[in-house]
Amino acid sequence: SDPSTLGFALVGFISGPVFHRYGAGYRFAKLACDLAEKHGFVANQPKVYHAMGTVAFWTQPVGAAIDFMRASSRTAIETGDLTFTCYGTHQVVTGVLLRNAPLDAVWRESEMALAFAREAKYDDAADIVRSQQRFIATMQGRTASLSTFNDAQFDEAAFEAQLTHDRMPLMICWYWILKLKARFLSGDYAEALAAADNAKPLLSVATAQIQLLDYFTYTAVTVAALYGNASEDEQHGWRELLRAHQEQLREWAETYPPTFADKYALVTAEIARLERRDADAMRLYEQAVQSARESGFVQFEGLAHELAAGWYAARASTTAGHAHLKAARNCYLRWGALGKVRQLDQRYPELRQESASPALAATIDAPIEQLDVATVIKASQAVSREIELGNVIETLIKLAIEHGGAERGLLILFPNGDPRISAEATTGRGAVEVALRQAAVTPSDLPESVLHYVIRTRQSVIVDDAAAPALFAADAYMQEVRPRSVLCVPLLKQTKLVGALYLENTLTPRVFTAARIAVLELLASQAAISLENATLYSDLRRSESILAEGQRISHTGSWSWNASTGEQRWSEETFRIFGYGPDVRPTLETVFARVHPDDLPLVQRQIERASSEGQHFDFEHRLLMPGGAVKHVNVVVHAVRDQAGQFDYAGTVMDVTAAKRAEEELRTAQADLANVTRVTTLGELAASIAHEVNQPLTAVVSNAEACRRWLNRGTPDLDEARSALESIIKNGHRAGEVIRRIRALLNRTDTPKAPLDINDVVDEAVALVHHDLAGRRVSMRTELAGALPPVEGDRIQLQQVIVNLVTNGIEAMQSITTRPRLLVIRTQQDESHNVLVSVTDCGVGIAADHADKLFDAFFTTKSSGMGMGLSICRSIIDAHGGRLSASRNAGPGATFQFALPPYGHA
Ligand code: ADP
């Protein structure tokens, strides 16, 4: 449930710092996030992400924690939660400070956080940000001196005076921690210690917060700095403090080395210094420097160099001390802490002269390079406007080259987890040229060690030739190409590494200034989102086109219909089936406009059924297209209830016209075949009758003529006449015999007879005449009794009987226009267990004087009739041991019925 997300998040929040279970804490917070995301529990999302961000500071890359804080403030803005909008944004500032991002970029973040706090009229939140800004401004050298927060807008004493007990304790605690850090860095250790003492009683409210890291680190280095001149009592107490703080830092460093190992190493180095364990101290300072550099903590690396420099100087090791100082200055410069750089330059003037490459000197004395907000906004809008993957890639790499000052750039994406180069941009003849590529990364493309470092730490790497870290110096590419400036920025979305941007300049060192890196990092975070969206979009497009292709091939469109809003959505194929252009807005009316008028009632019934029953069902109907063409469609409807209890429908419409046509053609072919058989049989019969009967008839006629001649003589020859008459009689009998023989032939006693289900025979016969029925607008009903005993017979002959009876019925109804033409076929069992089949029509009926002639051969009332059908039918039924009879209906029409004995009784 929704509240449980908050419960899990808060358990995660306290698990690490309070119960020393950081891994479990992370998993709880992750569970909370996953739950909130999976079920869309938006109300608690700002709090859940905030807790996750807080936990992530202890257990994940700093960048991941920052992303969660951003997610917290973003969801807070979405849900109108002003408080958490403030908490999220000022913790982003905390994160970028912790990451030692260039200070001018950090300042920009703080401006945004301050704007939110003011908007929310949340004074405590505003003062949290103002404290952060004091620290930033002091380091940047914008305050009256490095030793104060004061400037034209800020009065440190007045600010501290209003930190009364009615204010937010967390805000007060954090202010003192920031002051502790600032005063330590300015070298005002006594003030730093006083600030630590002010923070200490408030620490219990800050238990889970990352600010504790600064408290533990800077209090330790402060007392270590003061230690030498302290009383023995103080020293005793501080030794304990140092042990305790070292222990705490050790726990964090073991939990997540990339963020904490350098802090732990530096405090441990300071302890070694105090204990005069020189070898340990030397090794540990080096370790602090290395760890800080590997994690990209440029400020902390500077501090480690600075403290190491002090240690070497105290041992009169000037060269090493000097080298560390130089490195420290370099780090502070890259961090953008010009106040701190100025302090070093004043203390050690020779440092300044040495580093005074013209470009750098200009940087230091120039006013702080301001981030060009308009450029950043324009650039990130340009990237976010694109939705096609190719365009996003091209725009992004172009912008990166233009704003980064690089000569060459590569965009690396991770389509299946492995890095692949997606685009390469080069500057040539004044323009940026972009080539989209799809290639694996090789050692000749870029320094792979740099890329792997970025992938592993998710932090940007800058290498310029003045300070090429030993880590990358051995890289084959570095040795071969010798780029003067290299920058590799990760593209992160939340915690997911989407890609990396690699930029290089082979001619100019230090082109990647703090301001440029800040722009690129902002651009990178926007680009990561755009790239992810574009990838999703192209995946979506791919699966959509597969679906559309499938729909086209199978002639099946899909649709959805929300009954309460009336809104319908159709797939391309649905538009095609209904014969509408894609710009038509689908409604029920557009559907009705295409339904065949005869099927409209059926379709309306189905829609009513859908809205009342809302189940899963399907039906068929016809469409009448504008050109008069008729389509047959099969519609499948699936109903689901929405949250308001209304039905939402989804379904398919399949064009089955081709199948229907094929089916009808098959029926016609079968019926035609049956008809041909019938006609052929009759034709053969007629021919054989003609042939067989012609002979005796010719004999009859010639004998009769002879007889007349004998009688017409002067003296009639009666004997001859009698003999001719004898011959006539003989031939007459012979003709009769021929007819009998033909009937016997039809009886075909040798045809194999099998047990049959008469209902099956009826169904098969009906299928044969189905086409005729439709063509002559006759509707047919079958009423077939269940559980009939099988009959014995010849399936084909019995079919022929039924087809004959049905055909006669249809013909008898041809002239009827005043009533529906209905034909009913029934099967049943009579009292003597015979199976009865009857065919009832409502046609012209049987005239009284025809009743006993119907079954005679050659009796017909039709102009083109043969008069053989019923006669043959009777022969067939007789041969089956049954009876065929006709009767007049009570109403209009006639009924023909035959009875067959059950199997085994024939
Ligand atoms: P034909 O159909 O070639 O005339 P039949 O032997 O099948 O030959 O039918 C003989 C006659 O019986 C028909 O011409 C018709 O007058 C009459 N008859 C058959 N079936 C019906 C019926 N269902 N209703 C009315 N008269 C019928």
GROMACS .gro file of N, CA, C and O and ligand atoms in nm, residues 804-805 808-809 811-812 841 844-846 850 854 856 859-862 865-871 894 896, ligand 1:
model
  131
  804ASN      N    1  -3.380  -3.263  -5.356
  804ASN     CA    2  -3.495  -3.254  -5.446
  804ASN      C    3  -3.615  -3.190  -5.379
  804ASN      O    4  -3.679  -3.102  -5.436
  805LEU      N    5  -3.645  -3.235  -5.256
  805LEU     CA    6  -3.761  -3.183  -5.186
  805LEU      C    7  -3.744  -3.034  -5.157
  805LEU      O    8  -3.836  -2.955  -5.173
  808ASN      N    9  -3.777  -2.831  -5.478
  808ASN     CA   10  -3.919  -2.816  -5.513
  808ASN      C   11  -3.985  -2.712  -5.424
  808ASN      O   12  -4.064  -2.631  -5.473
  809GLY      N   13  -3.954  -2.716  -5.296
  809GLY     CA   14  -4.012  -2.619  -5.203
  809GLY      C   15  -3.975  -2.477  -5.244
  809GLY      O   16  -4.059  -2.387  -5.248
  811GLU      N   17  -3.891  -2.372  -5.535
  811GLU     CA   18  -3.959  -2.336  -5.660
  811GLU      C   19  -4.106  -2.305  -5.636
  811GLU      O   20  -4.162  -2.213  -5.696
  812ALA      N   21  -4.165  -2.379  -5.540
  812ALA     CA   22  -4.307  -2.356  -5.511
  812ALA      C   23  -4.329  -2.220  -5.446
  812ALA      O   24  -4.440  -2.168  -5.447
  841ASP      N   25  -4.297  -2.615  -4.692
  841ASP     CA   26  -4.282  -2.482  -4.751
  841ASP      C   27  -4.411  -2.405  -4.731
  841ASP      O   28  -4.508  -2.456  -4.678
  844VAL      N   29  -4.707  -2.240  -5.326
  844VAL     CA   30  -4.840  -2.244  -5.391
  844VAL      C   31  -4.927  -2.360  -5.344
  844VAL      O   32  -5.049  -2.360  -5.362
  845GLY      N   33  -4.866  -2.461  -5.287
  845GLY     CA   34  -4.944  -2.575  -5.238
  845GLY      C   35  -4.981  -2.673  -5.350
  845GLY      O   36  -4.941  -2.653  -5.466
  846ILE      N   37  -5.056  -2.777  -5.316
  846ILE     CA   38  -5.086  -2.883  -5.413
  846ILE      C   39  -5.236  -2.878  -5.447
  846ILE      O   40  -5.320  -2.881  -5.357
  850HIS      N   41  -5.419  -3.284  -5.838
  850HIS     CA   42  -5.282  -3.327  -5.868
  850HIS      C   43  -5.229  -3.424  -5.765
  850HIS      O   44  -5.131  -3.492  -5.789
  854LEU      N   45  -4.854  -3.661  -5.839
  854LEU     CA   46  -4.724  -3.598  -5.817
  854LEU      C   47  -4.608  -3.692  -5.835
  854LEU      O   48  -4.503  -3.656  -5.888
  856ASP      N   49  -4.593  -3.959  -6.013
  856ASP     CA   50  -4.582  -4.028  -6.141
  856ASP      C   51  -4.465  -3.970  -6.220
  856ASP      O   52  -4.439  -3.850  -6.215
  859PHE      N   53  -4.477  -3.640  -6.458
  859PHE     CA   54  -4.581  -3.542  -6.422
  859PHE      C   55  -4.512  -3.415  -6.376
  859PHE      O   56  -4.430  -3.415  -6.285
  860THR      N   57  -4.546  -3.306  -6.446
  860THR     CA   58  -4.491  -3.176  -6.405
  860THR      C   59  -4.590  -3.066  -6.436
  860THR      O   60  -4.668  -3.078  -6.529
  861THR      N   61  -4.585  -2.959  -6.354
  861THR     CA   62  -4.668  -2.842  -6.385
  861THR      C   63  -4.579  -2.726  -6.425
  861THR      O   64  -4.624  -2.615  -6.436
  862LYS      N   65  -4.449  -2.755  -6.439
  862LYS     CA   66  -4.356  -2.646  -6.470
  862LYS      C   67  -4.318  -2.648  -6.616
  862LYS      O   68  -4.301  -2.755  -6.674
  865GLY      N   69  -4.007  -2.822  -6.648
  865GLY     CA   70  -3.996  -2.937  -6.558
  865GLY      C   71  -3.981  -3.067  -6.634
  865GLY      O   72  -4.016  -3.076  -6.751
  866MET      N   73  -3.925  -3.168  -6.568
  866MET     CA   74  -3.911  -3.300  -6.627
  866MET      C   75  -4.014  -3.395  -6.569
  866MET      O   76  -4.044  -3.499  -6.628
  867GLY      N   77  -4.056  -3.361  -6.447
  867GLY     CA   78  -4.152  -3.449  -6.381
  867GLY      C   79  -4.091  -3.580  -6.336
  867GLY      O   80  -4.161  -3.679  -6.315
  868MET      N   81  -3.961  -3.584  -6.320
  868MET     CA   82  -3.896  -3.709  -6.280
  868MET      C   83  -3.853  -3.707  -6.132
  868MET      O   84  -3.836  -3.813  -6.071
  869GLY      N   85  -3.835  -3.586  -6.075
  869GLY     CA   86  -3.776  -3.573  -5.941
  869GLY      C   87  -3.846  -3.657  -5.836
  869GLY      O   88  -3.785  -3.745  -5.773
  870LEU      N   89  -3.974  -3.630  -5.819
  870LEU     CA   90  -4.048  -3.700  -5.712
  870LEU      C   91  -4.054  -3.849  -5.739
  870LEU      O   92  -4.047  -3.930  -5.646
  871SER      N   93  -4.066  -3.883  -5.866
  871SER     CA   94  -4.073  -4.026  -5.902
  871SER      C   95  -3.945  -4.098  -5.859
  871SER      O   96  -3.949  -4.205  -5.797
  894ALA      N   97  -4.708  -2.677  -4.888
  894ALA     CA   98  -4.717  -2.823  -4.885
  894ALA      C   99  -4.606  -2.879  -4.797
  894ALA      O  100  -4.508  -2.812  -4.770
  896PHE      N  101  -4.370  -3.232  -4.770
  896PHE     CA  102  -4.328  -3.363  -4.821
  896PHE      C  103  -4.251  -3.431  -4.710
  896PHE      O  104  -4.170  -3.371  -4.643
  907ADP     P1  105  -4.057  -3.123  -6.158
  907ADP     O1  106  -4.008  -3.053  -6.038
  907ADP     O2  107  -3.957  -3.138  -6.265
  907ADP     O3  108  -4.189  -3.072  -6.204
  907ADP     P2  109  -4.113  -3.331  -5.972
  907ADP     O4  110  -4.143  -3.476  -5.988
  907ADP     O5  111  -4.009  -3.298  -5.876
  907ADP     O6  112  -4.081  -3.273  -6.117
  907ADP     O7  113  -4.248  -3.260  -5.932
  907ADP     C1  114  -4.369  -3.292  -5.995
  907ADP     C2  115  -4.470  -3.186  -5.967
  907ADP     O8  116  -4.510  -3.189  -5.833
  907ADP     C3  117  -4.424  -3.044  -5.986
  907ADP     O9  118  -4.427  -3.002  -6.123
  907ADP     C4  119  -4.519  -2.967  -5.902
  907ADP    O10  120  -4.641  -2.944  -5.970
  907ADP     C5  121  -4.554  -3.064  -5.792
  907ADP     N1  122  -4.481  -3.030  -5.671
  907ADP     C6  123  -4.362  -3.087  -5.630
  907ADP     N2  124  -4.324  -3.032  -5.512
  907ADP     C7  125  -4.420  -2.938  -5.482
  907ADP     C8  126  -4.437  -2.848  -5.373
  907ADP     N3  127  -4.347  -2.842  -5.273
  907ADP     N4  128  -4.546  -2.769  -5.375
  907ADP     C9  129  -4.636  -2.775  -5.471
  907ADP     N5  130  -4.625  -2.855  -5.575
  907ADP    C10  131  -4.519  -2.937  -5.581
   0.00000   0.00000   0.00000
